[in-house]
Short mmCIF file of C-alpha atoms (C1' of nucleotides) in Angstrom, two decimals:
data_model
loop_
_atom_site.label_atom_id
_atom_site.label_comp_id
_atom_site.label_asym_id
_atom_site.label_seq_id
_atom_site.Cartn_x
_atom_site.Cartn_y
_atom_site.Cartn_z
CA MET O 994 3.03 -25.46 -6.04
CA ARG O 995 6.38 -23.82 -6.70
CA GLN O 996 7.95 -21.08 -4.64
CA LEU O 997 8.94 -18.02 -6.67
CA PRO O 998 12.75 -17.62 -6.88
CA PRO O 999 14.54 -14.39 -5.93
CA SER O 1000 15.17 -13.70 -9.62
CA PHE O 1001 11.41 -13.27 -10.10
CA PHE O 1002 11.47 -10.12 -7.96
CA ALA O 1003 14.76 -8.74 -9.29
CA ARG O 1004 13.07 -6.98 -12.20
CA ASP O 1005 11.30 -3.66 -12.65
CA ALA O 1006 8.15 -3.25 -10.54
CA THR O 1007 6.10 -2.53 -13.65
CA VAL O 1008 7.12 -5.93 -15.03
CA VAL O 1009 6.73 -7.90 -11.81
CA ALA O 1010 3.36 -6.37 -10.85
CA PRO O 1011 1.17 -7.89 -13.60
CA GLU O 1012 2.91 -11.26 -13.19
CA LEU O 1013 2.01 -11.29 -9.51
CA LEU O 1014 -1.68 -11.63 -10.39
CA GLY O 1015 -2.73 -15.19 -9.59
CA LYS O 1016 0.31 -15.84 -7.39
CA ALA O 1017 -0.34 -16.91 -3.80
CA PHE O 1018 0.98 -16.51 -0.28
CA GLU O 1019 0.06 -17.72 3.18
CA ALA O 1020 -1.28 -15.58 5.99
CA ALA O 1021 -3.40 -16.37 9.02
CA GLY O 1022 -3.39 -20.03 7.98
CA LEU O 1023 -4.98 -19.22 4.64
CA LEU O 1024 -3.59 -19.49 1.12
CA VAL O 1025 -4.68 -16.40 -0.80
CA ARG O 1026 -4.33 -15.43 -4.47
CA ILE O 1027 -3.34 -11.92 -5.51
CA THR O 1028 -5.99 -10.22 -7.67
CA GLU O 1029 -4.99 -6.55 -7.69
CA VAL O 1030 -1.63 -4.76 -7.55
CA GLU O 1031 0.01 -1.37 -8.10
CA ALA O 1032 3.63 -0.63 -9.07
CA TYR O 1033 5.77 2.04 -7.40
CA THR O 1034 9.25 3.01 -8.61
CA GLN O 1035 11.68 5.59 -7.29
CA ASP O 1036 11.03 8.04 -10.14
CA ASP O 1037 7.33 8.02 -9.21
CA PRO O 1038 6.26 11.20 -7.32
CA ALA O 1039 3.70 9.10 -5.46
CA SER O 1040 6.22 6.55 -4.22
CA HIS O 1041 7.52 6.59 -0.67
CA SER O 1042 11.01 6.14 -2.13
CA PHE O 1043 10.73 9.25 -4.36
CA ARG O 1044 12.53 11.53 -1.91
CA GLY O 1045 15.21 9.03 -1.00
CA ARG O 1046 15.76 6.53 1.73
CA THR O 1047 14.32 7.15 5.19
CA ALA O 1048 13.96 4.95 8.24
CA ARG O 1049 10.38 4.24 7.24
CA ASN O 1050 10.93 3.24 3.62
CA SER O 1051 14.30 1.55 4.04
CA PRO O 1052 12.90 -1.92 3.18
CA MET O 1053 12.15 -0.57 -0.33
CA PHE O 1054 15.89 -0.06 -0.77
CA GLY O 1055 16.77 -3.47 0.61
CA PRO O 1056 16.99 -6.78 -1.25
CA PRO O 1057 14.03 -7.67 -3.52
CA GLY O 1058 11.63 -10.43 -2.56
CA HIS O 1059 11.03 -9.01 0.91
CA TRP O 1060 7.87 -7.51 2.39
CA TYR O 1061 7.50 -3.77 2.95
CA VAL O 1062 4.66 -3.00 5.34
CA TYR O 1063 3.81 0.56 6.34
CA PHE O 1064 1.16 2.14 8.52
CA VAL O 1065 -1.03 4.95 7.14
CA TYR O 1066 -3.89 7.17 8.29
CA GLY O 1067 -3.28 6.01 11.83
CA MET O 1068 -5.25 2.83 11.26
CA HIS O 1069 -4.28 0.88 8.16
CA HIS O 1070 -1.37 -1.30 7.15
CA CYS O 1071 -0.43 -1.74 3.49
CA LEU O 1072 1.44 -4.77 2.14
CA ASN O 1073 4.12 -4.44 -0.55
CA VAL O 1074 6.74 -6.67 -2.11
CA VAL O 1075 10.15 -5.16 -2.85
CA THR O 1076 11.26 -5.53 -6.48
CA GLY O 1077 14.14 -4.52 -8.75
CA ALA O 1078 17.77 -4.53 -7.67
CA GLU O 1079 18.82 -3.77 -4.12
CA GLY O 1080 18.90 0.01 -3.73
CA ASP O 1081 16.35 0.69 -6.47
CA GLY O 1082 13.59 1.74 -4.09
CA GLN O 1083 10.84 -0.18 -5.85
CA ALA O 1084 7.83 -2.08 -4.57
CA VAL O 1085 4.51 -3.56 -5.66
CA LEU O 1086 1.48 -2.78 -3.49
CA ILE O 1087 -0.90 -5.70 -2.95
CA ARG O 1088 -4.39 -4.19 -3.15
CA ALA O 1089 -6.66 -7.25 -3.18
CA VAL O 1090 -6.59 -11.02 -2.69
CA GLN O 1091 -8.98 -13.95 -2.98
CA GLY O 1092 -8.96 -17.11 -0.91
CA GLU O 1093 -11.16 -20.02 0.07
CA GLY O 1094 -12.53 -19.40 3.52
CA LEU O 1095 -12.10 -15.68 3.03
CA PRO O 1096 -15.51 -14.02 3.44
CA PRO O 1097 -16.60 -12.01 0.36
CA GLY O 1098 -15.19 -8.52 0.40
CA ARG O 1099 -12.68 -9.25 3.15
CA GLY O 1100 -9.79 -9.43 0.76
CA THR O 1101 -10.58 -6.27 -1.21
CA GLY O 1102 -8.69 -3.06 -0.41
CA PRO O 1103 -5.12 -2.76 0.84
CA GLY O 1104 -6.11 -1.76 4.37
CA ARG O 1105 -8.84 -4.33 4.69
CA LEU O 1106 -6.84 -7.29 3.44
CA THR O 1107 -4.03 -6.67 5.92
CA ARG O 1108 -6.52 -6.45 8.77
CA THR O 1109 -8.29 -9.60 7.63
CA LEU O 1110 -5.03 -11.53 7.34
CA GLY O 1111 -3.49 -10.15 10.52
CA ILE O 1112 -0.62 -8.51 8.63
CA ASP O 1113 1.18 -5.71 10.46
CA THR O 1114 4.64 -4.19 10.71
CA ALA O 1115 5.94 -7.48 12.13
CA TRP O 1116 6.06 -8.55 8.46
CA ASN O 1117 8.18 -5.55 7.54
CA GLY O 1118 11.52 -6.56 6.05
CA ARG O 1119 10.80 -10.29 6.25
CA PRO O 1120 11.46 -12.52 3.21
CA ALA O 1121 8.33 -12.82 1.06
CA VAL O 1122 7.28 -16.40 0.37
CA LEU O 1123 5.12 -16.42 -2.74
CA HIS O 1124 3.84 -19.47 -4.58
CA ASP O 1125 3.15 -20.18 -8.22
CA LEU O 1126 -0.04 -22.23 -8.34
CA GLY O 1127 0.75 -23.42 -11.83
CA GLU O 1128 -1.65 -21.11 -13.60
CA ALA O 1129 -0.38 -18.49 -16.02
CA PRO O 1130 -0.94 -14.83 -15.21
CA PRO O 1131 -4.14 -13.47 -16.77
CA ALA O 1132 -3.69 -13.18 -20.52
CA SER O 1133 -5.22 -9.72 -20.48
CA PRO O 1134 -5.22 -8.14 -17.03
CA ILE O 1135 -7.14 -4.90 -16.69
CA VAL O 1136 -4.80 -1.87 -16.48
CA THR O 1137 -6.09 1.29 -14.82
CA PRO O 1138 -4.90 4.48 -13.13
CA ARG O 1139 -4.03 4.20 -9.47
CA ILE O 1140 -6.27 4.77 -6.49
CA GLY O 1141 -6.23 7.08 -3.51
CA ILE O 1142 -3.17 9.15 -4.34
CA THR O 1143 -2.79 12.76 -5.42
CA LYS O 1144 0.46 12.65 -7.39
CA ALA O 1145 0.71 10.95 -10.77
CA ALA O 1146 -2.44 8.99 -9.99
CA GLU O 1147 -3.15 8.86 -13.70
CA TRP O 1148 -0.13 6.66 -14.38
CA PRO O 1149 -1.46 3.30 -15.65
CA ARG O 1150 0.28 1.24 -13.01
CA ARG O 1151 -2.60 -0.68 -11.46
CA TRP O 1152 -3.39 -4.21 -12.61
CA VAL O 1153 -6.57 -6.13 -11.79
CA SER O 1154 -7.34 -9.79 -12.51
CA PRO O 1155 -10.29 -10.10 -14.89
CA PRO O 1156 -13.45 -11.49 -13.26
CA THR O 1157 -13.40 -15.27 -13.16
"C1'" DC G 301 9.11 21.58 18.60
"C1'" DA G 302 4.68 22.52 15.75
"C1'" DA G 303 2.38 21.68 11.45
"C1'" DC G 304 0.64 18.84 7.96
"C1'" DA G 305 -0.19 15.45 4.34
"C1'" DG G 306 -1.09 10.78 3.48
"C1'" DA G 307 -0.48 4.13 -1.61
"C1'" DT G 308 -7.64 4.05 3.50
"C1'" DT G 309 -12.05 2.68 5.05
"C1'" DC G 310 -16.44 3.31 7.31
"C1'" DT G 311 -20.63 5.85 8.19
"C1'" DC G 312 -23.99 9.05 7.35
"C1'" DT G 313 -26.42 12.23 4.16
"C1'" DG N 243 -20.39 13.03 -1.76
"C1'" DA N 244 -18.46 14.45 2.67
"C1'" DG N 245 -16.24 13.81 7.15
"C1'" DA N 246 -14.21 11.21 10.96
"C1'" DA N 247 -10.91 8.01 13.02
"C1'" DT N 248 -5.89 8.25 14.22
"C1'" DC N 249 -0.39 8.30 13.88
"C1'" DT N 250 4.09 8.46 11.51
"C1'" DG N 251 7.60 10.71 8.59
"C1'" DT N 252 8.96 14.96 6.73
"C1'" DT N 253 9.50 19.76 6.62
"C1'" DG N 254 9.65 24.34 8.47
"C1'" DT N 255 10.25 27.69 12.48
#
DNA sequence: CAACAGATTCTCT
DNA sequence: GAGAATCTGTTGT
């Protein structure tokens, strides 16, 4: 099990996102594998970074390979990994994970997975420790439009691991 | 300072 | 398919 180097994250979010499928990280004492992601870049009207840096989105403009966790709808946290070069305002949203010991359905959905894994804003800005389990990314991940947003939702920037 | 939209999920119809 | 729960950042007065 190899830890992903900083150079892995220092590329465009649309390149990093599909490669994150199958990668793993630890939370709540569990090792979970990423199965669904979405890419957000600064030129994306749906991205928090679209209108420039603010106190809330500042981690997106920080060094890549760090977590960006934000709170939405008054009740959900969403987990992202910062990508690109520092100042680019890019991130990849983690939408679903799988893990042994993780009850079925508990890792699906960005809000639900953070609640299940106990992830909150304490993670915000911390270095992201991601592991390569030795398996290649899916040869043909499923690419679809994004979910739950009103701007540019049709952009094909969501990647899902094919069913195992 | 007031208004409002939002990278969601659950529950009920 | 529709509505509630609930709060932060941004924008306008």
